[in-house]
C-alpha cells in the first residue's frame, strides 16, 4: 500500500475534493462514484458521504493508497 501525507491549508476539505486533490480520482464525478460505491474508508470505516469534512489527523484509504491529512505548518 502506498502511503502519502496530504497537507491542507484550510480547516477542512470535503472528501470528494480531497480525492481529486490527491490525484486518486481524475474528476469530481469519479470521486463521487468511488465514495458512493463504498470504495473509500475514513479512519478505518467505509464513508458514503462525499461531502464529509476531512480534517487534519484523518486517514483516508482508497484502492491501494492511504492518505494522512496534515495541517499546513505556516
Coordinates of N, CA and C in Angstrom, one line a residue, residues 26-62:
X26 N -9.6 11.3 -11.0 CA -9.3 12.2 -12.1 C -10.3 13.4 -12.2
X27 N -11.6 13.0 -11.8 CA -12.6 14.0 -11.9 C -13.5 14.0 -10.6
X28 N -14.3 15.0 -10.5 CA -15.2 15.0 -9.3 C -16.2 13.9 -9.4
X29 N -16.7 13.6 -10.7 CA -17.6 12.6 -10.9 C -17.1 11.2 -10.5
X30 N -15.8 11.0 -10.8 CA -15.1 9.7 -10.4 C -15.0 9.6 -8.9
X31 N -14.7 10.7 -8.3 CA -14.6 10.8 -6.8 C -15.9 10.4 -6.2
X32 N -17.0 11.0 -6.7 CA -18.4 10.8 -6.2 C -18.7 9.3 -6.3
X33 N -18.4 8.7 -7.5 CA -18.7 7.3 -7.7 C -17.9 6.4 -6.8
X34 N -16.6 6.7 -6.6 CA -15.8 5.9 -5.6 C -16.4 5.9 -4.2
X35 N -16.9 7.1 -3.8 CA -17.4 7.2 -2.4 C -18.8 6.4 -2.4
X36 N -19.6 6.7 -3.4 CA -21.0 6.0 -3.4 C -20.9 4.5 -3.5
X37 N -19.8 4.0 -4.1 CA -19.7 2.6 -4.3 C -19.0 1.9 -3.0
X38 N -18.7 2.7 -2.0 CA -18.1 2.2 -0.8 C -16.6 1.8 -0.9
X39 N -15.9 2.5 -1.9 CA -14.5 2.2 -2.1 C -13.6 3.0 -1.3
X40 N -14.1 3.9 -0.4 CA -13.3 4.8 0.3 C -13.6 4.6 1.8
X41 N -12.5 4.5 2.6 CA -12.7 4.5 4.1 C -12.1 5.7 4.7
X42 N -12.7 6.1 5.8 CA -12.3 7.3 6.6 C -12.0 6.7 8.0
X43 N -10.8 6.8 8.4 CA -10.4 6.3 9.7 C -10.8 4.9 10.0
X44 N -10.7 4.1 8.9 CA -10.9 2.6 9.0 C -12.4 2.2 8.8
X45 N -13.3 3.1 8.5 CA -14.7 2.8 8.3 C -15.1 3.3 6.9
X46 N -15.9 2.5 6.2 CA -16.4 3.0 4.9 C -17.2 4.3 5.1
X47 N -16.9 5.2 4.2 CA -17.6 6.5 4.3 C -18.4 6.7 3.0
X48 N -19.7 6.9 3.0 CA -20.5 7.1 1.9 C -20.9 8.5 1.7
X49 N -20.4 9.4 2.4 CA -20.7 10.9 2.3 C -19.6 11.6 1.6
X50 N -19.8 11.9 0.3 CA -18.8 12.6 -0.5 C -18.5 14.0 0.0
X51 N -19.4 14.6 0.7 CA -19.2 16.0 1.3 C -18.7 16.0 2.7
X52 N -18.3 14.8 3.2 CA -17.8 14.7 4.6 C -16.6 15.6 4.8
X53 N -16.6 16.4 5.8 CA -15.5 17.3 6.1 C -14.3 16.5 6.7
X54 N -13.2 16.5 6.0 CA -12.0 15.9 6.4 C -11.0 16.9 7.0
X55 N -10.5 16.6 8.2 CA -9.7 17.5 8.9 C -8.3 16.8 9.2
X56 N -7.4 17.6 9.7 CA -6.0 17.1 10.0 C -6.1 16.0 11.0
X57 N -5.4 14.9 10.7 CA -5.4 13.7 11.5 C -6.2 12.6 11.0
X58 N -7.1 12.9 10.0 CA -7.9 11.9 9.4 C -7.1 11.0 8.4
X59 N -7.4 9.8 8.3 CA -6.7 8.8 7.4 C -7.8 8.3 6.4
X60 N -7.5 8.5 5.1 CA -8.4 8.0 4.1 C -7.7 6.9 3.3
X61 N -8.4 5.9 3.0 CA -7.9 4.8 2.2 C -8.8 4.6 1.0
X62 N -8.2 4.6 -0.2 CA -8.9 4.4 -1.5 C -8.0 3.5 -2.4

